[in-house]
Tab-separated table of C-alpha atoms in Angstrom:
chain	number	residue	atom	x	y	z
A	1	MET	CA	24.316	-2.206	-19.217
A	2	THR	CA	24.685	-5.453	-17.358
A	3	VAL	CA	23.498	-5.813	-13.809
A	4	HIS	CA	25.499	-8.027	-11.228
A	5	ALA	CA	22.504	-12.287	-9.463
A	6	GLN	CA	19.185	-6.099	-8.295
A	7	ASP	CA	12.655	10.880	-10.657
A	8	SER	CA	9.219	23.857	-12.287
A	9	PRO	CA	11.736	21.148	-14.378
A	10	LEU	CA	15.329	20.967	-13.329
A	11	ALA	CA	17.503	24.235	-14.528
A	12	GLY	CA	19.307	23.772	-17.383
A	13	GLY	CA	17.891	20.399	-18.522
A	14	THR	CA	16.939	18.492	-21.452
A	15	THR	CA	14.276	15.802	-21.812
A	16	GLY	CA	14.340	12.122	-22.936
A	17	GLY	CA	11.794	9.624	-23.831
A	18	ALA	CA	10.433	7.053	-26.026
A	19	ALA	CA	8.030	7.385	-28.981
A	20	GLY	CA	8.364	11.449	-28.845
A	21	GLU	CA	7.173	11.695	-25.183
A	22	THR	CA	9.105	13.937	-22.629
A	23	THR	CA	9.359	13.599	-19.205
A	24	SER	CA	10.236	16.115	-16.346
A	25	ALA	CA	11.734	16.221	-13.071
A	26	ALA	CA	10.032	17.260	-9.718
A	27	PRO	CA	10.607	20.946	-8.649
A	28	LEU	CA	13.696	21.699	-6.496
A	29	ASP	CA	14.218	24.478	-3.688
A	30	ALA	CA	16.938	26.993	-4.082
A	31	ALA	CA	19.579	25.223	-2.053
A	32	GLN	CA	18.848	21.965	-4.174
A	33	SER	CA	18.685	23.892	-7.426
A	34	ALA	CA	22.369	25.657	-6.298
A	35	ALA	CA	23.713	22.182	-5.674
A	36	LEU	CA	22.702	20.780	-9.078
A	37	ARG	CA	24.350	23.784	-10.907
A	38	GLU	CA	27.648	23.084	-8.995
A	39	LEU	CA	27.651	19.503	-9.965
A	40	GLN	CA	27.109	20.639	-13.961
A	41	ALA	CA	29.611	23.393	-13.480
A	42	ARG	CA	32.142	20.636	-12.096
A	43	VAL	CA	31.372	18.049	-14.866
A	44	ARG	CA	31.962	20.849	-17.602
A	45	GLU	CA	35.111	21.752	-16.284
A	46	GLY	CA	36.285	18.206	-17.708
A	47	GLY	CA	38.503	15.554	-16.399
A	48	ALA	CA	37.846	12.065	-14.680
A	49	LEU	CA	35.800	12.525	-11.678
A	50	ARG	CA	34.549	9.629	-8.976
A	51	ILE	CA	30.783	9.893	-8.250
A	52	VAL	CA	30.280	9.444	-4.284
A	53	GLY	CA	27.379	9.752	-1.802
A	54	HIS	CA	28.059	8.511	1.759
A	55	GLY	CA	30.789	5.968	0.516
A	56	SER	CA	29.156	2.786	1.801
A	57	LYS	CA	29.583	0.860	-1.031
A	58	ASP	CA	33.106	2.071	-2.243
A	59	PHE	CA	34.220	-1.708	-1.894
A	60	TYR	CA	31.988	-2.539	-4.769
A	61	GLY	CA	32.991	-2.827	-8.380
A	62	GLY	CA	36.381	-1.816	-9.657
A	63	PRO	CA	39.172	0.087	-8.171
A	64	LEU	CA	37.975	3.962	-7.144
A	65	THR	CA	41.019	5.157	-8.978
A	66	PRO	CA	42.214	3.370	-12.517
A	67	PRO	CA	45.685	1.924	-12.444
A	68	ASN	CA	46.548	4.178	-15.410
A	69	VAL	CA	45.782	7.353	-13.226
A	70	ALA	CA	47.902	8.954	-10.989
A	71	GLY	CA	46.682	9.862	-7.631
A	72	PRO	CA	43.128	9.449	-6.374
A	73	LEU	CA	40.167	10.851	-8.588
A	74	PRO	CA	38.636	13.815	-7.656
A	75	VAL	CA	35.311	13.501	-6.002
A	76	LEU	CA	32.023	14.584	-7.083
A	77	SER	CA	29.807	14.340	-4.232
A	78	THR	CA	25.960	14.076	-4.107
A	79	THR	CA	25.412	14.654	-0.493
A	80	ALA	CA	24.198	18.117	-1.173
A	81	LEU	CA	21.713	16.923	-3.927
A	82	SER	CA	19.320	15.638	-0.865
A	83	GLY	CA	15.454	15.529	-0.135
A	84	VAL	CA	12.451	13.876	-0.992
A	85	LEU	CA	10.633	15.844	-3.836
A	86	ALA	CA	7.311	13.903	-3.991
A	87	TYR	CA	5.790	11.406	-2.008
A	88	GLU	CA	1.987	9.928	-2.999
A	89	PRO	CA	1.174	7.182	-0.800
A	90	SER	CA	-1.998	6.380	-2.680
A	91	GLU	CA	-0.252	6.093	-5.822
A	92	LEU	CA	2.590	3.961	-4.688
A	93	TYR	CA	5.503	6.204	-5.799
A	94	LEU	CA	8.353	8.386	-4.389
A	95	THR	CA	10.703	10.816	-5.945
A	96	ALA	CA	13.836	11.519	-4.031
A	97	LEU	CA	17.201	13.447	-4.885
A	98	ALA	CA	20.254	11.311	-5.541
A	99	GLY	CA	22.061	11.948	-2.245
A	100	THR	CA	19.054	11.496	-0.022
A	101	PRO	CA	19.894	8.983	2.611
A	102	LEU	CA	18.352	5.706	2.289
A	103	ALA	CA	17.213	5.811	6.172
A	104	GLU	CA	15.513	8.873	5.273
A	105	VAL	CA	13.538	7.297	2.712
A	106	GLU	CA	12.708	4.415	4.451
A	107	ALA	CA	11.582	5.992	7.735
A	108	LEU	CA	9.065	8.147	5.525
A	109	LEU	CA	8.138	5.045	3.819
A	110	ALA	CA	7.647	3.397	7.351
A	111	ALA	CA	5.181	5.989	8.682
A	112	HIS	CA	2.991	5.582	5.868
A	113	GLY	CA	3.053	1.344	6.123
A	114	GLN	CA	5.102	1.138	3.062
A	115	HIS	CA	8.818	0.159	1.913
A	116	LEU	CA	11.085	-0.707	-0.651
A	117	ALA	CA	9.925	-4.039	-1.533
A	118	PHE	CA	13.542	-5.170	-3.308
A	119	GLU	CA	15.028	-4.556	0.293
A	120	PRO	CA	18.302	-2.829	-0.745
A	121	PRO	CA	21.308	-3.553	1.637
A	122	ARG	CA	22.315	-0.609	3.757
A	123	PHE	CA	25.381	-1.911	4.888
A	124	VAL	CA	24.893	-0.482	8.313
A	125	GLY	CA	27.226	-1.778	10.940
A	126	ALA	CA	29.518	-3.628	8.059
A	127	ALA	CA	33.041	-2.833	7.435
A	128	SER	CA	32.143	-0.278	4.723
A	129	GLY	CA	30.261	1.918	7.169
A	130	GLY	CA	27.679	4.775	5.955
A	131	GLN	CA	23.902	4.431	5.392
A	132	GLY	CA	23.545	4.707	1.923
A	133	THR	CA	22.195	7.265	-0.568
A	134	VAL	CA	19.384	6.734	-3.066
A	135	GLY	CA	21.637	7.157	-6.017
A	136	GLY	CA	24.136	4.977	-4.593
A	137	MET	CA	21.150	2.182	-4.280
A	138	VAL	CA	20.405	2.493	-7.885
A	139	ALA	CA	24.163	2.721	-9.441
A	140	THR	CA	24.866	-0.517	-7.599
A	141	GLY	CA	21.756	-2.406	-8.331
A	142	LEU	CA	21.942	-4.409	-5.335
A	143	SER	CA	18.822	-6.083	-3.762
A	144	GLY	CA	18.146	-8.039	-0.678
A	145	PRO	CA	16.336	-11.200	0.345
A	146	ALA	CA	13.127	-10.592	-1.270
A	147	ARG	CA	14.769	-10.224	-4.804
A	148	ALA	CA	13.426	-13.254	-6.179
A	149	THR	CA	9.815	-12.533	-5.127
A	150	SER	CA	9.562	-8.697	-5.086
A	151	GLY	CA	11.826	-8.082	-8.163
A	152	ALA	CA	15.294	-6.172	-8.173
A	153	VAL	CA	15.966	-2.570	-7.938
A	154	ARG	CA	15.747	-1.953	-11.608
A	155	ASP	CA	12.114	-3.464	-11.682
A	156	HIS	CA	11.116	-0.528	-9.005
A	157	VAL	CA	12.677	2.696	-11.083
A	158	LEU	CA	9.938	4.109	-12.599
A	159	GLY	CA	11.939	7.149	-13.918
A	160	LEU	CA	15.133	9.076	-13.321
A	161	SER	CA	17.142	12.161	-14.256
A	162	MET	CA	20.849	12.304	-14.670
A	163	LEU	CA	23.777	14.312	-15.869
A	164	ASN	CA	25.723	12.861	-19.093
A	165	GLY	CA	29.398	13.786	-19.916
A	166	GLN	CA	28.326	17.193	-21.336
A	167	ALA	CA	26.595	18.134	-18.087
A	168	GLU	CA	23.195	18.028	-19.945
A	169	LEU	CA	19.957	17.160	-17.673
A	170	LEU	CA	18.389	14.274	-18.895
A	171	HIS	CA	14.870	12.945	-18.045
A	172	PHE	CA	13.627	9.516	-18.332
A	173	GLY	CA	10.372	7.547	-17.268
A	174	GLY	CA	7.487	9.005	-15.504
A	175	THR	CA	5.700	8.299	-12.175
A	176	VAL	CA	3.185	5.833	-12.672
A	177	MET	CA	4.082	2.125	-13.760
A	178	LYS	CA	1.883	2.478	-16.745
A	179	ASN	CA	3.904	5.309	-18.255
A	180	VAL	CA	6.810	3.628	-20.090
A	181	ALA	CA	8.264	6.733	-21.841
A	182	GLY	CA	12.253	5.984	-21.221
A	183	TYR	CA	11.282	3.162	-18.805
A	184	ASP	CA	14.430	0.883	-20.116
A	185	VAL	CA	17.130	3.851	-19.718
A	186	SER	CA	15.855	4.555	-16.351
A	187	ARG	CA	16.612	0.820	-15.818
A	188	LEU	CA	19.787	1.112	-17.749
A	189	MET	CA	21.094	2.870	-14.945
A	190	ALA	CA	20.716	0.459	-12.364
A	191	GLY	CA	23.960	-1.500	-11.648
A	192	ALA	CA	25.937	0.764	-14.103
A	193	LEU	CA	27.949	1.882	-11.286
A	194	GLY	CA	27.671	5.583	-12.401
A	195	VAL	CA	29.809	5.045	-15.889
A	196	LEU	CA	27.214	6.316	-17.892
A	197	GLY	CA	26.401	9.555	-15.897
A	198	LEU	CA	25.459	11.073	-12.598
A	199	ILE	CA	21.736	10.084	-11.284
A	200	THR	CA	20.485	13.447	-9.664
A	201	GLN	CA	16.877	12.015	-8.884
A	202	VAL	CA	15.009	8.681	-8.861
A	203	THR	CA	11.068	8.054	-9.038
A	204	LEU	CA	10.760	4.643	-7.135
A	205	LYS	CA	7.652	2.055	-6.941
A	206	VAL	CA	6.824	1.544	-3.209
A	207	LEU	CA	4.593	-1.028	-2.100
A	208	PRO	CA	2.634	-1.619	1.529
A	209	VAL	CA	4.373	-3.614	4.226
A	210	PRO	CA	3.150	-7.332	4.163
A	211	VAL	CA	0.361	-7.656	6.947
A	212	ALA	CA	1.785	-10.617	8.406
A	213	SER	CA	5.298	-12.691	8.469
A	214	ALA	CA	6.448	-15.766	9.752
A	215	THR	CA	10.082	-17.687	9.572
A	216	LEU	CA	10.310	-21.469	9.207
A	217	ARG	CA	13.769	-23.378	9.957
A	218	PHE	CA	14.738	-26.829	8.688
A	219	GLU	CA	17.525	-28.992	8.894
A	220	ALA	CA	18.788	-29.961	5.449
A	221	GLY	CA	22.102	-30.293	3.441
A	222	GLN	CA	22.726	-28.189	0.475
A	223	ASP	CA	21.185	-30.710	-2.229
A	224	GLU	CA	18.338	-31.116	-0.224
A	225	ALA	CA	17.615	-27.303	0.628
A	226	LEU	CA	18.241	-26.597	-3.336
A	227	ILE	CA	15.391	-29.082	-4.191
A	228	GLN	CA	13.253	-27.731	-1.478
A	229	MET	CA	13.756	-24.314	-2.217
A	230	ASN	CA	12.635	-24.939	-5.930
A	231	ARG	CA	9.701	-26.976	-5.107
A	232	TRP	CA	8.195	-24.200	-3.090
A	233	GLY	CA	9.116	-21.689	-5.638
A	234	GLY	CA	6.774	-23.804	-8.048
A	235	GLN	CA	3.775	-23.858	-5.627
A	236	PRO	CA	1.076	-21.036	-4.445
A	237	LEU	CA	2.764	-20.171	-1.328
A	238	PRO	CA	3.622	-16.676	0.335
A	239	VAL	CA	7.225	-16.996	0.230
A	240	SER	CA	9.045	-13.854	0.459
A	241	ALA	CA	12.689	-15.070	1.033
A	242	THR	CA	14.981	-18.216	1.568
A	243	ALA	CA	18.433	-18.760	2.836
A	244	TRP	CA	20.649	-21.775	3.346
A	245	TRP	CA	23.837	-21.846	5.205
A	246	ASP	CA	25.570	-24.444	7.647
A	247	GLY	CA	22.781	-27.128	7.270
A	248	ALA	CA	20.124	-24.921	7.862
A	249	LEU	CA	17.330	-23.781	5.401
A	250	VAL	CA	15.275	-20.827	6.626
A	251	VAL	CA	12.229	-19.495	4.772
A	252	ARG	CA	10.310	-16.284	5.235
A	253	LEU	CA	6.405	-16.259	4.471
A	254	SER	CA	4.787	-12.833	4.234
A	255	GLY	CA	1.058	-11.999	3.240
A	256	ALA	CA	-2.218	-12.085	4.633
A	257	GLU	CA	-2.893	-13.815	7.848
A	258	ALA	CA	-5.205	-16.513	6.098
A	259	ALA	CA	-2.555	-17.601	3.777
A	260	LEU	CA	0.410	-17.511	6.103
A	261	SER	CA	-1.703	-19.867	8.594
A	262	SER	CA	-2.257	-22.120	5.670
A	263	ALA	CA	1.473	-22.274	4.692
A	264	LEU	CA	2.547	-22.959	8.137
A	265	ARG	CA	0.552	-26.251	8.471
A	266	ARG	CA	1.427	-27.238	5.057
A	267	LEU	CA	5.237	-27.004	5.435
A	268	GLY	CA	5.990	-27.922	8.803
A	269	GLY	CA	9.529	-26.911	10.268
A	270	ASP	CA	10.302	-24.985	13.541
A	271	VAL	CA	8.680	-21.223	13.634
A	272	ILE	CA	11.313	-18.890	14.572
A	273	PRO	CA	10.073	-16.170	17.036
A	274	GLU	CA	9.442	-12.807	15.454
A	275	GLN	CA	12.326	-11.285	17.742
A	276	MET	CA	14.826	-13.684	16.486
A	277	ALA	CA	13.810	-14.066	12.840
A	278	ALA	CA	13.646	-10.150	12.032
A	279	PRO	CA	17.252	-9.570	13.194
A	280	PHE	CA	18.200	-12.469	10.823
A	281	TRP	CA	16.630	-11.087	8.064
A	282	ARG	CA	17.797	-7.550	8.559
A	283	GLY	CA	21.421	-8.933	9.166
A	284	LEU	CA	21.125	-10.851	5.997
A	285	ARG	CA	19.787	-7.824	3.998
A	286	ASP	CA	22.428	-5.692	5.527
A	287	GLN	CA	25.439	-7.887	5.411
A	288	SER	CA	25.887	-7.907	8.904
A	289	ASP	CA	25.316	-11.135	10.062
A	290	GLU	CA	27.678	-13.919	10.906
A	291	PHE	CA	28.503	-15.257	7.650
A	292	PHE	CA	29.365	-11.865	6.263
A	293	LEU	CA	31.526	-10.793	9.350
A	294	GLY	CA	33.341	-14.103	8.964
A	295	ALA	CA	33.526	-13.558	5.266
A	296	ARG	CA	35.233	-10.220	5.791
A	297	ARG	CA	37.527	-11.709	8.578
A	298	ALA	CA	38.536	-14.388	5.705
A	299	VAL	CA	39.222	-11.653	3.353
A	300	GLN	CA	41.661	-10.223	5.523
A	301	GLY	CA	43.508	-13.603	5.764
A	302	GLY	CA	43.702	-13.519	1.910
A	303	ALA	CA	40.349	-15.461	0.885
A	304	ALA	CA	37.842	-13.474	-1.484
A	305	MET	CA	34.105	-13.329	-1.243
A	306	TRP	CA	32.111	-14.169	-4.438
A	307	ARG	CA	28.673	-13.339	-5.482
A	308	ILE	CA	27.226	-15.957	-7.907
A	309	ALA	CA	24.226	-15.741	-9.904
A	310	VAL	CA	23.168	-19.000	-11.254
A	311	PRO	CA	19.623	-20.687	-12.528
A	312	PRO	CA	18.100	-21.335	-9.383
A	313	THR	CA	17.505	-25.135	-10.393
A	314	THR	CA	21.511	-25.387	-10.572
A	315	PRO	CA	22.926	-28.325	-8.238
A	316	ALA	CA	25.411	-27.708	-5.388
A	317	MET	CA	28.372	-26.748	-7.197
A	318	PRO	CA	31.943	-27.841	-6.265
A	319	LEU	CA	33.258	-24.587	-4.861
A	320	HIS	CA	35.895	-25.053	-2.019
A	321	GLY	CA	34.912	-22.867	0.860
A	322	GLU	CA	31.749	-21.826	2.765
A	323	GLN	CA	28.766	-21.191	1.015
A	324	LEU	CA	25.117	-19.080	1.859
A	325	ILE	CA	22.718	-19.364	-0.769
A	326	GLU	CA	19.638	-17.081	-1.135
A	327	TRP	CA	16.681	-16.252	-3.640
A	328	GLY	CA	15.473	-19.939	-3.983
A	329	GLY	CA	19.180	-20.981	-5.227
A	330	ALA	CA	19.750	-18.219	-7.769
A	331	GLN	CA	22.056	-16.130	-5.796
A	332	ARG	CA	25.172	-17.722	-3.960
A	333	TRP	CA	27.687	-16.574	-1.701
A	334	VAL	CA	31.164	-18.200	-1.416
A	335	VAL	CA	34.148	-17.559	0.756
A	336	THR	CA	37.116	-19.261	-0.947
A	337	PRO	CA	40.740	-18.918	-1.873
A	338	MET	CA	40.046	-20.402	-5.099
A	339	ALA	CA	41.598	-19.135	-8.220
A	340	PRO	CA	39.390	-16.553	-10.009
A	341	ALA	CA	39.757	-17.787	-13.444
A	342	GLN	CA	38.683	-21.748	-12.035
A	343	LEU	CA	35.913	-20.439	-10.242
A	344	ARG	CA	34.426	-18.281	-13.136
A	345	ASP	CA	34.830	-21.232	-15.400
A	346	LEU	CA	32.723	-23.330	-13.232
A	347	VAL	CA	30.062	-20.918	-12.680
A	348	ALA	CA	29.977	-20.209	-16.555
A	349	ALA	CA	29.545	-24.151	-17.162
A	350	ALA	CA	26.346	-23.649	-14.790
A	351	GLY	CA	25.331	-20.959	-16.953
A	352	GLY	CA	25.874	-18.295	-14.634
A	353	HIS	CA	28.216	-15.262	-13.771
A	354	ALA	CA	30.526	-14.525	-10.683
A	355	THR	CA	31.248	-10.997	-8.847
A	356	LEU	CA	34.585	-10.687	-6.788
A	357	PHE	CA	32.551	-8.782	-3.931
A	358	TYR	CA	35.189	-8.445	-1.424
A	359	ALA	CA	38.724	-8.975	-1.928
A	360	ASN	CA	42.098	-7.733	-1.132
A	361	ASP	CA	43.345	-8.028	-4.865
A	362	LYS	CA	40.674	-7.436	-7.521
A	363	SER	CA	43.366	-7.590	-10.538
A	364	ALA	CA	41.077	-10.286	-11.895
A	365	GLY	CA	38.438	-8.006	-12.253
A	366	ALA	CA	35.431	-7.428	-10.260
A	367	PHE	CA	32.749	-8.543	-12.715
A	368	SER	CA	32.782	-11.618	-15.096
A	369	PRO	CA	34.423	-10.272	-18.519
A	370	LEU	CA	32.004	-9.866	-21.294
A	371	GLY	CA	31.833	-11.438	-24.855
A	372	PRO	CA	33.026	-9.123	-27.876
A	373	GLN	CA	29.185	-8.257	-28.568
A	374	LEU	CA	28.502	-7.333	-24.986
A	375	THR	CA	31.936	-5.141	-24.807
A	376	ARG	CA	30.717	-3.083	-27.968
A	377	ILE	CA	27.277	-2.616	-26.699
A	378	HIS	CA	28.743	-1.193	-23.409
A	379	GLN	CA	31.401	0.734	-25.129
A	380	SER	CA	28.806	2.139	-27.571
A	381	LEU	CA	26.534	3.096	-24.418
A	382	LYS	CA	29.562	4.789	-22.794
A	383	ARG	CA	30.287	6.903	-26.029
A	384	GLU	CA	26.896	8.213	-26.297
A	385	PHE	CA	26.412	9.017	-22.547
A	386	ASP	CA	29.896	9.830	-21.312
A	387	PRO	CA	32.270	10.324	-24.660
A	388	ALA	CA	35.071	11.982	-22.522
A	389	GLY	CA	35.153	9.154	-20.017
A	390	ILE	CA	34.440	11.486	-17.210
A	391	PHE	CA	32.320	9.525	-14.689
A	392	ASN	CA	33.708	6.579	-12.602
A	393	PRO	CA	36.633	5.324	-15.013
A	394	GLY	CA	37.172	1.589	-14.378
A	395	ARG	CA	34.475	0.996	-11.646
A	396	LEU	CA	32.157	-1.197	-13.915
A	397	TYR	CA	35.031	-2.440	-16.538
A	398	PRO	CA	38.715	-1.416	-17.092
A	399	ASP	CA	37.724	0.176	-20.481
A	400	LEU	CA	34.782	2.002	-19.758
């Protein structure tokens, strides 16, 4: 499934894996088991359904109700399927049910000096509202500023359980990084926007919070910033995030004190005090800082905000509108009135793809059109997991 540049067994379940191996899910209490049975019963009834947690990412992807469907789709809510089922700080993994608030998971990890290294956006304070759930985090596959150095959501999914279109409970993956049974199927769900099935629980790799961090600021035009970010990427530097916007290049260093001290002497630039740097990176992660607030105002006026994924070495692109660049040049946001076809052609020529992230009109499709071969693969996967087309029709592509 294309990702749009980030787990006593459950009642009534079957297992899935690789090379004949089976995996199982963490045990549920009575209330959680009842919530799962209710979800299974609703899926068995048939008919198209819209999966929703807290609704913080309802804006993302295709329409909540497909154009060919009269009236809003019935909601399949995961909020009752909530709770952390297992957490082993020494083993670096955590298992949580799909409806578990992301804030709850992060608070538990923080108490043990750990975090989700891919920094999933929480959209707290954004126009979408809500705080996000574990299932929604995986289904959307969105990652934050550390994506380029720490990996995407899919890279941190060790295993998961899901309901398919027949309400069968399938388990994939495991709880440790060396367990690869079903690993690719688990990753397949990251970014699939729920069109293959309902995620019920997820096992995630967690990592210690860096010992220290520092943020530097440089004055730089876009061309200079791209060259500099790529130069840093090829050097042994503890860079954990980069961002360029409006003539300013900002880089975050994370790691051991000695590594940071050496990098600070080597790079120069202006050191941003942590009390100012932390809110900046948090705002960039949650899309609540000045650029994204301005973008949403521009969208209300008829513009669109695009998320562009290109090779990081791609030079500055001739895009009309304000840009913000992350991930060493690999992720570029642009707020523009450009026609979708024109923008996508420019991006495709650079070897990338473009997602219509925020827009009043998404008739051009939220995601770049697929070629014939990829379309067949997507449709085949949909038939295998959800042959009746129950889950989130139209959210990823109109024919899925």
